[in-house]
Amino acid sequence: ELGNVEEGFKKADVIVEREYWTPLVHQGYIEPHTSTAVWNGENITIWTSTQGHFSVRQQVADILRIPLGRIKVIPQEIGGGFGGKLGTYLDPVTTVLARKAGQPVQISMSRTEVFEASGPASSSSTKLKIGAMKDGRIVAVKGDLAYAAGAYPGSPVGAGCMCMVAPYELENVELDGYDVVVNTPKTAAYRAPGAPQAAFAMESLLDELAEKLGMDPIELRLRNAAKEGTKQVNGQTFRRIGYVECLEAARATEHLNTPLGQAPAGKARGRGIAAGYWFNGGMKSTAVASVNGDGSVSLAEGSVDIGGTRTSIAMQLAETLGIPIDQVRPIIPDTDSIGFTQMTGGSRTTYATGLAAYEAVSYTHLTLPTILRV
């Protein structure tokens, strides 16, 4: 919370209040969960599609009470994840069965099993109330956010509360989040977990407020936009952000300023504008760069590739060394062959693992061509 919402609502010329629902929705990755395990003497090897092979190693060790060092996890190319492959489902089972069978065991979920047994995104119920002055300045926001956690606690309602009003500079805010246990599969992350449900409510109600005020939706957002120095509802202060610039750029686009034209009979035609906020996690990453005899560089990174992060991290390394990107060969080793690296998720990988790659080669002011000449 910030300020005093009751006092804020007393000042408001216009108040809008609504309730919003979003359904439970699965990440819907093309590739279902698949795991292969071999138990060879004291050593265990697991091949699995995952967003974090170190996380799989830790979870298997914890579930089966096996020393961490006995487990090696080899990440496979991922056929979609979106947050839904951060946890482990099959890997402990294939490991136990491999021990019993004395040979490799592979299990793949059917699509039905994926929907029944792996985590979807939370459904939500949000009550939201916004008060504003005639000039569009928002003076109070009050919200109750209830997110379904599934059979066990742990929905992303905290992130929903954190992200809902983050794009705006507000004096009076009160948000209450409820983590609700329900009779469904345990929920899991799905692309900025918790934020889309909250943004849907906030941005929908802002459009209704703009209509009541007779104000352009972008202008309403600009009038209340967060900027450097804005205090967020969780007490943190923004450093440099680009929300104002983003809104101004959107307002200037040809797309927004082109007439819509006549809608077909019985149809409606319009344009929407909405904003959202997400933070990125830091966490721990490892990257190792080795210069080859021909001047190329082998880059070992601990982050599983999703969305082309091999390339984004290799680009940062190449730029730091002053060499073309095609001179960098990125690989993702198993858990025995690279230092500990946390999950590919939370929008952290290009940032955190990229920083690790940068630091791996920034010990010298010399670029690689200069080193080779020396």
mmCIF file of N, CA and C in Angstrom, residues 163-242:
data_model
loop_
_atom_site.group_PDB
_atom_site.id
_atom_site.type_symbol
_atom_site.label_atom_id
_atom_site.label_comp_id
_atom_site.label_asym_id
_atom_site.label_seq_id
_atom_site.Cartn_x
_atom_site.Cartn_y
_atom_site.Cartn_z
ATOM 1 N N CYS A 163 2.848 -5.884 -9.964
ATOM 2 C CA CYS A 163 2.876 -5.409 -11.348
ATOM 3 C C CYS A 163 1.645 -4.598 -11.755
ATOM 4 N N MET A 164 0.532 -4.787 -11.059
ATOM 5 C CA MET A 164 -0.738 -4.212 -11.507
ATOM 6 C C MET A 164 -0.657 -2.711 -11.783
ATOM 7 N N VAL A 165 -0.134 -1.944 -10.834
ATOM 8 C CA VAL A 165 -0.132 -0.481 -10.976
ATOM 9 C C VAL A 165 1.264 0.068 -11.242
ATOM 10 N N ALA A 166 2.221 -0.820 -11.510
ATOM 11 C CA ALA A 166 3.607 -0.373 -11.677
ATOM 12 C C ALA A 166 3.808 0.656 -12.787
ATOM 13 N N PRO A 167 3.031 0.626 -13.886
ATOM 14 C CA PRO A 167 3.259 1.645 -14.920
ATOM 15 C C PRO A 167 2.833 3.058 -14.522
ATOM 16 N N TYR A 168 2.267 3.229 -13.328
ATOM 17 C CA TYR A 168 1.665 4.522 -12.986
ATOM 18 C C TYR A 168 2.234 5.113 -11.696
ATOM 19 N N GLU A 169 2.280 6.428 -11.687
ATOM 20 C CA GLU A 169 2.754 7.157 -10.509
ATOM 21 C C GLU A 169 1.537 7.523 -9.677
ATOM 22 N N LEU A 170 1.384 6.848 -8.533
ATOM 23 C CA LEU A 170 0.181 6.965 -7.725
ATOM 24 C C LEU A 170 0.545 7.283 -6.284
ATOM 25 N N GLU A 171 -0.307 8.078 -5.639
ATOM 26 C CA GLU A 171 -0.068 8.448 -4.240
ATOM 27 C C GLU A 171 -0.800 7.538 -3.275
ATOM 28 N N ASN A 172 -1.970 7.042 -3.688
ATOM 29 C CA ASN A 172 -2.811 6.272 -2.775
ATOM 30 C C ASN A 172 -3.209 4.939 -3.424
ATOM 31 N N VAL A 173 -2.653 3.866 -2.899
ATOM 32 C CA VAL A 173 -2.907 2.537 -3.455
ATOM 33 C C VAL A 173 -3.051 1.543 -2.305
ATOM 34 N N GLU A 174 -4.013 0.641 -2.427
ATOM 35 C CA GLU A 174 -4.125 -0.468 -1.482
ATOM 36 C C GLU A 174 -4.494 -1.723 -2.265
ATOM 37 N N LEU A 175 -3.603 -2.698 -2.264
ATOM 38 C CA LEU A 175 -3.827 -3.954 -2.969
ATOM 39 C C LEU A 175 -3.699 -5.108 -1.991
ATOM 40 N N ASP A 176 -4.688 -5.992 -1.991
ATOM 41 C CA ASP A 176 -4.654 -7.196 -1.158
ATOM 42 C C ASP A 176 -4.665 -8.409 -2.071
ATOM 43 N N GLY A 177 -3.696 -9.307 -1.862
ATOM 44 C CA GLY A 177 -3.606 -10.514 -2.673
ATOM 45 C C GLY A 177 -3.941 -11.755 -1.867
ATOM 46 N N TYR A 178 -4.713 -12.661 -2.472
ATOM 47 C CA TYR A 178 -5.127 -13.892 -1.805
ATOM 48 C C TYR A 178 -4.663 -15.092 -2.624
ATOM 49 N N ASP A 179 -3.934 -15.985 -1.965
ATOM 50 C CA ASP A 179 -3.440 -17.216 -2.572
ATOM 51 C C ASP A 179 -4.428 -18.319 -2.207
ATOM 52 N N VAL A 180 -5.223 -18.771 -3.186
ATOM 53 C CA VAL A 180 -6.376 -19.624 -2.902
ATOM 54 C C VAL A 180 -6.096 -21.063 -3.336
ATOM 55 N N VAL A 181 -6.190 -21.994 -2.397
ATOM 56 C CA VAL A 181 -6.010 -23.408 -2.696
ATOM 57 C C VAL A 181 -7.332 -23.971 -3.233
ATOM 58 N N VAL A 182 -7.262 -24.615 -4.402
ATOM 59 C CA VAL A 182 -8.462 -25.155 -5.047
ATOM 60 C C VAL A 182 -8.175 -26.563 -5.569
ATOM 61 N N ASN A 183 -9.224 -27.269 -5.947
ATOM 62 C CA ASN A 183 -9.099 -28.664 -6.355
ATOM 63 C C ASN A 183 -8.756 -28.773 -7.849
ATOM 64 N N THR A 184 -7.591 -28.307 -8.209
ATOM 65 C CA THR A 184 -7.076 -28.400 -9.579
ATOM 66 C C THR A 184 -5.591 -28.734 -9.494
ATOM 67 N N PRO A 185 -4.952 -29.072 -10.625
ATOM 68 C CA PRO A 185 -3.495 -29.272 -10.585
ATOM 69 C C PRO A 185 -2.775 -28.035 -10.039
ATOM 70 N N LYS A 186 -1.651 -28.279 -9.393
ATOM 71 C CA LYS A 186 -0.830 -27.169 -8.886
ATOM 72 C C LYS A 186 -0.433 -26.255 -10.040
ATOM 73 N N THR A 187 -0.631 -24.963 -9.869
ATOM 74 C CA THR A 187 -0.317 -24.025 -10.937
ATOM 75 C C THR A 187 1.190 -23.828 -11.067
ATOM 76 N N ALA A 188 1.588 -23.300 -12.212
ATOM 77 C CA ALA A 188 3.003 -23.067 -12.497
ATOM 78 C C ALA A 188 3.145 -21.736 -13.223
ATOM 79 N N ALA A 189 4.370 -21.371 -13.473
ATOM 80 C CA ALA A 189 4.647 -20.091 -14.134
ATOM 81 C C ALA A 189 4.160 -20.110 -15.579
ATOM 82 N N TYR A 190 3.753 -18.940 -16.059
ATOM 83 C CA TYR A 190 3.383 -18.789 -17.464
ATOM 84 C C TYR A 190 3.597 -17.334 -17.866
ATOM 85 N N ARG A 191 4.718 -17.073 -18.511
ATOM 86 C CA ARG A 191 5.037 -15.773 -19.092
ATOM 87 C C ARG A 191 4.662 -14.601 -18.185
ATOM 88 N N ALA A 192 5.629 -14.139 -17.414
ATOM 89 C CA ALA A 192 5.408 -13.071 -16.435
ATOM 90 C C ALA A 192 4.307 -13.471 -15.468
ATOM 91 N N PRO A 193 4.506 -14.600 -14.755
ATOM 92 C CA PRO A 193 3.419 -15.184 -13.968
ATOM 93 C C PRO A 193 2.779 -14.203 -12.998
ATOM 94 N N GLY A 194 1.469 -14.087 -13.125
ATOM 95 C CA GLY A 194 0.689 -13.204 -12.263
ATOM 96 C C GLY A 194 0.421 -11.846 -12.849
ATOM 97 N N ALA A 195 1.289 -11.361 -13.730
ATOM 98 C CA ALA A 195 1.156 -9.999 -14.252
ATOM 99 C C ALA A 195 0.032 -9.834 -15.273
ATOM 100 N N PRO A 196 -0.147 -10.769 -16.239
ATOM 101 C CA PRO A 196 -1.202 -10.546 -17.237
ATOM 102 C C PRO A 196 -2.603 -10.439 -16.633
ATOM 103 N N GLN A 197 -2.898 -11.272 -15.630
ATOM 104 C CA GLN A 197 -4.220 -11.216 -15.006
ATOM 105 C C GLN A 197 -4.462 -9.837 -14.389
ATOM 106 N N ALA A 198 -3.428 -9.321 -13.717
ATOM 107 C CA ALA A 198 -3.555 -8.014 -13.061
ATOM 108 C C ALA A 198 -3.645 -6.885 -14.078
ATOM 109 N N ALA A 199 -2.823 -6.957 -15.126
ATOM 110 C CA ALA A 199 -2.831 -5.911 -16.155
ATOM 111 C C ALA A 199 -4.163 -5.892 -16.898
ATOM 112 N N PHE A 200 -4.726 -7.067 -17.138
ATOM 113 C CA PHE A 200 -6.030 -7.139 -17.802
ATOM 114 C C PHE A 200 -7.069 -6.319 -17.047
ATOM 115 N N ALA A 201 -7.106 -6.480 -15.730
ATOM 116 C CA ALA A 201 -8.071 -5.732 -14.928
ATOM 117 C C ALA A 201 -7.758 -4.235 -14.934
ATOM 118 N N MET A 202 -6.523 -3.884 -14.651
ATOM 119 C CA MET A 202 -6.135 -2.479 -14.542
ATOM 120 C C MET A 202 -6.343 -1.735 -15.857
ATOM 121 N N GLU A 203 -5.875 -2.320 -16.937
ATOM 122 C CA GLU A 203 -5.942 -1.623 -18.218
ATOM 123 C C GLU A 203 -7.370 -1.544 -18.755
ATOM 124 N N SER A 204 -8.172 -2.559 -18.478
ATOM 125 C CA SER A 204 -9.581 -2.513 -18.895
ATOM 126 C C SER A 204 -10.317 -1.396 -18.176
ATOM 127 N N LEU A 205 -10.067 -1.285 -16.871
ATOM 128 C CA LEU A 205 -10.758 -0.252 -16.097
ATOM 129 C C LEU A 205 -10.251 1.145 -16.450
ATOM 130 N N LEU A 206 -8.974 1.254 -16.801
ATOM 131 C CA LEU A 206 -8.452 2.555 -17.234
ATOM 132 C C LEU A 206 -9.136 3.014 -18.515
ATOM 133 N N ASP A 207 -9.407 2.084 -19.439
ATOM 134 C CA ASP A 207 -10.118 2.458 -20.661
ATOM 135 C C ASP A 207 -11.527 2.963 -20.344
ATOM 136 N N GLU A 208 -12.173 2.315 -19.397
ATOM 137 C CA GLU A 208 -13.510 2.763 -18.993
ATOM 138 C C GLU A 208 -13.435 4.136 -18.327
ATOM 139 N N LEU A 209 -12.397 4.351 -17.525
ATOM 140 C CA LEU A 209 -12.210 5.659 -16.902
ATOM 141 C C LEU A 209 -11.977 6.729 -17.962
ATOM 142 N N ALA A 210 -11.158 6.434 -18.961
ATOM 143 C CA ALA A 210 -10.888 7.399 -20.034
ATOM 144 C C ALA A 210 -12.182 7.770 -20.764
ATOM 145 N N GLU A 211 -13.029 6.767 -20.986
ATOM 146 C CA GLU A 211 -14.305 7.027 -21.668
ATOM 147 C C GLU A 211 -15.189 7.940 -20.832
ATOM 148 N N LYS A 212 -15.237 7.696 -19.531
ATOM 149 C CA LYS A 212 -16.072 8.538 -18.654
ATOM 150 C C LYS A 212 -15.549 9.967 -18.591
ATOM 151 N N LEU A 213 -14.232 10.119 -18.664
ATOM 152 C CA LEU A 213 -13.627 11.445 -18.598
ATOM 153 C C LEU A 213 -13.605 12.134 -19.955
ATOM 154 N N GLY A 214 -13.958 11.412 -21.024
ATOM 155 C CA GLY A 214 -13.872 11.972 -22.368
ATOM 156 C C GLY A 214 -12.438 12.241 -22.773
ATOM 157 N N MET A 215 -11.534 11.374 -22.339
ATOM 158 C CA MET A 215 -10.103 11.588 -22.550
ATOM 159 C C MET A 215 -9.530 10.473 -23.411
ATOM 160 N N ASP A 216 -8.553 10.818 -24.232
ATOM 161 C CA ASP A 216 -7.852 9.811 -25.024
ATOM 162 C C ASP A 216 -7.157 8.822 -24.088
ATOM 163 N N PRO A 217 -7.273 7.503 -24.345
ATOM 164 C CA PRO A 217 -6.669 6.508 -23.449
ATOM 165 C C PRO A 217 -5.163 6.656 -23.280
ATOM 166 N N ILE A 218 -4.464 7.059 -24.347
ATOM 167 C CA ILE A 218 -3.018 7.255 -24.212
ATOM 168 C C ILE A 218 -2.735 8.483 -23.371
ATOM 169 N N GLU A 219 -3.518 9.537 -23.565
ATOM 170 C CA GLU A 219 -3.314 10.751 -22.777
ATOM 171 C C GLU A 219 -3.537 10.480 -21.288
ATOM 172 N N LEU A 220 -4.558 9.680 -20.955
ATOM 173 C CA LEU A 220 -4.796 9.327 -19.556
ATOM 174 C C LEU A 220 -3.590 8.605 -18.971
ATOM 175 N N ARG A 221 -3.032 7.686 -19.732
ATOM 176 C CA ARG A 221 -1.865 6.945 -19.243
ATOM 177 C C ARG A 221 -0.639 7.844 -19.126
ATOM 178 N N LEU A 222 -0.465 8.759 -20.084
ATOM 179 C CA LEU A 222 0.663 9.694 -20.011
ATOM 180 C C LEU A 222 0.553 10.599 -18.788
ATOM 181 N N ARG A 223 -0.652 11.000 -18.474
ATOM 182 C CA ARG A 223 -0.855 11.908 -17.343
ATOM 183 C C ARG A 223 -0.485 11.252 -16.010
ATOM 184 N N ASN A 224 -0.515 9.923 -15.973
ATOM 185 C CA ASN A 224 -0.222 9.204 -14.736
ATOM 186 C C ASN A 224 0.997 8.291 -14.849
ATOM 187 N N ALA A 225 1.791 8.461 -15.903
ATOM 188 C CA ALA A 225 2.859 7.514 -16.215
ATOM 189 C C ALA A 225 3.986 7.528 -15.182
ATOM 190 N N ALA A 226 4.456 6.339 -14.848
ATOM 191 C CA ALA A 226 5.634 6.199 -13.992
ATOM 192 C C ALA A 226 6.871 6.611 -14.770
ATOM 193 N N LYS A 227 7.853 7.090 -14.038
ATOM 194 C CA LYS A 227 9.105 7.535 -14.661
ATOM 195 C C LYS A 227 10.227 7.341 -13.657
ATOM 196 N N GLU A 228 11.416 7.745 -14.019
ATOM 197 C CA GLU A 228 12.543 7.625 -13.095
ATOM 198 C C GLU A 228 12.235 8.358 -11.786
ATOM 199 N N GLY A 229 12.399 7.660 -10.666
ATOM 200 C CA GLY A 229 12.109 8.245 -9.363
ATOM 201 C C GLY A 229 10.734 7.911 -8.817
ATOM 202 N N THR A 230 9.859 7.324 -9.636
ATOM 203 C CA THR A 230 8.516 6.935 -9.167
ATOM 204 C C THR A 230 8.631 5.812 -8.136
ATOM 205 N N LYS A 231 7.921 5.963 -7.034
ATOM 206 C CA LYS A 231 7.910 4.932 -6.000
ATOM 207 C C LYS A 231 6.830 3.917 -6.309
ATOM 208 N N GLN A 232 7.220 2.640 -6.374
ATOM 209 C CA GLN A 232 6.278 1.571 -6.651
ATOM 210 C C GLN A 232 5.523 1.183 -5.381
ATOM 211 N N VAL A 233 4.446 0.419 -5.570
ATOM 212 C CA VAL A 233 3.597 0.044 -4.446
ATOM 213 C C VAL A 233 4.340 -0.853 -3.458
ATOM 214 N N ASN A 234 5.386 -1.547 -3.898
ATOM 215 C CA ASN A 234 6.165 -2.389 -2.983
ATOM 216 C C ASN A 234 7.290 -1.619 -2.303
ATOM 217 N N GLY A 235 7.344 -0.307 -2.516
ATOM 218 C CA GLY A 235 8.331 0.533 -1.839
ATOM 219 C C GLY A 235 9.595 0.802 -2.625
ATOM 220 N N GLN A 236 9.818 0.047 -3.703
ATOM 221 C CA GLN A 236 11.009 0.281 -4.519
ATOM 222 C C GLN A 236 10.807 1.503 -5.408
ATOM 223 N N THR A 237 11.919 2.102 -5.805
ATOM 224 C CA THR A 237 11.883 3.289 -6.656
ATOM 225 C C THR A 237 12.452 2.949 -8.022
ATOM 226 N N PHE A 238 11.746 3.368 -9.065
ATOM 227 C CA PHE A 238 12.223 3.120 -10.417
ATOM 228 C C PHE A 238 13.497 3.885 -10.710
ATOM 229 N N ARG A 239 14.400 3.223 -11.371
ATOM 230 C CA ARG A 239 15.489 3.932 -12.015
ATOM 231 C C ARG A 239 15.002 4.341 -13.404
ATOM 232 N N ARG A 240 15.899 4.520 -14.359
ATOM 233 C CA ARG A 240 15.474 5.009 -15.670
ATOM 234 C C ARG A 240 14.616 3.961 -16.370
ATOM 235 N N ILE A 241 13.413 4.350 -16.760
ATOM 236 C CA ILE A 241 12.523 3.480 -17.529
ATOM 237 C C ILE A 241 12.024 4.266 -18.739
ATOM 238 N N GLY A 242 11.352 3.588 -19.668
ATOM 239 C CA GLY A 242 10.960 4.246 -20.913
ATOM 240 C C GLY A 242 9.474 4.251 -21.183
#
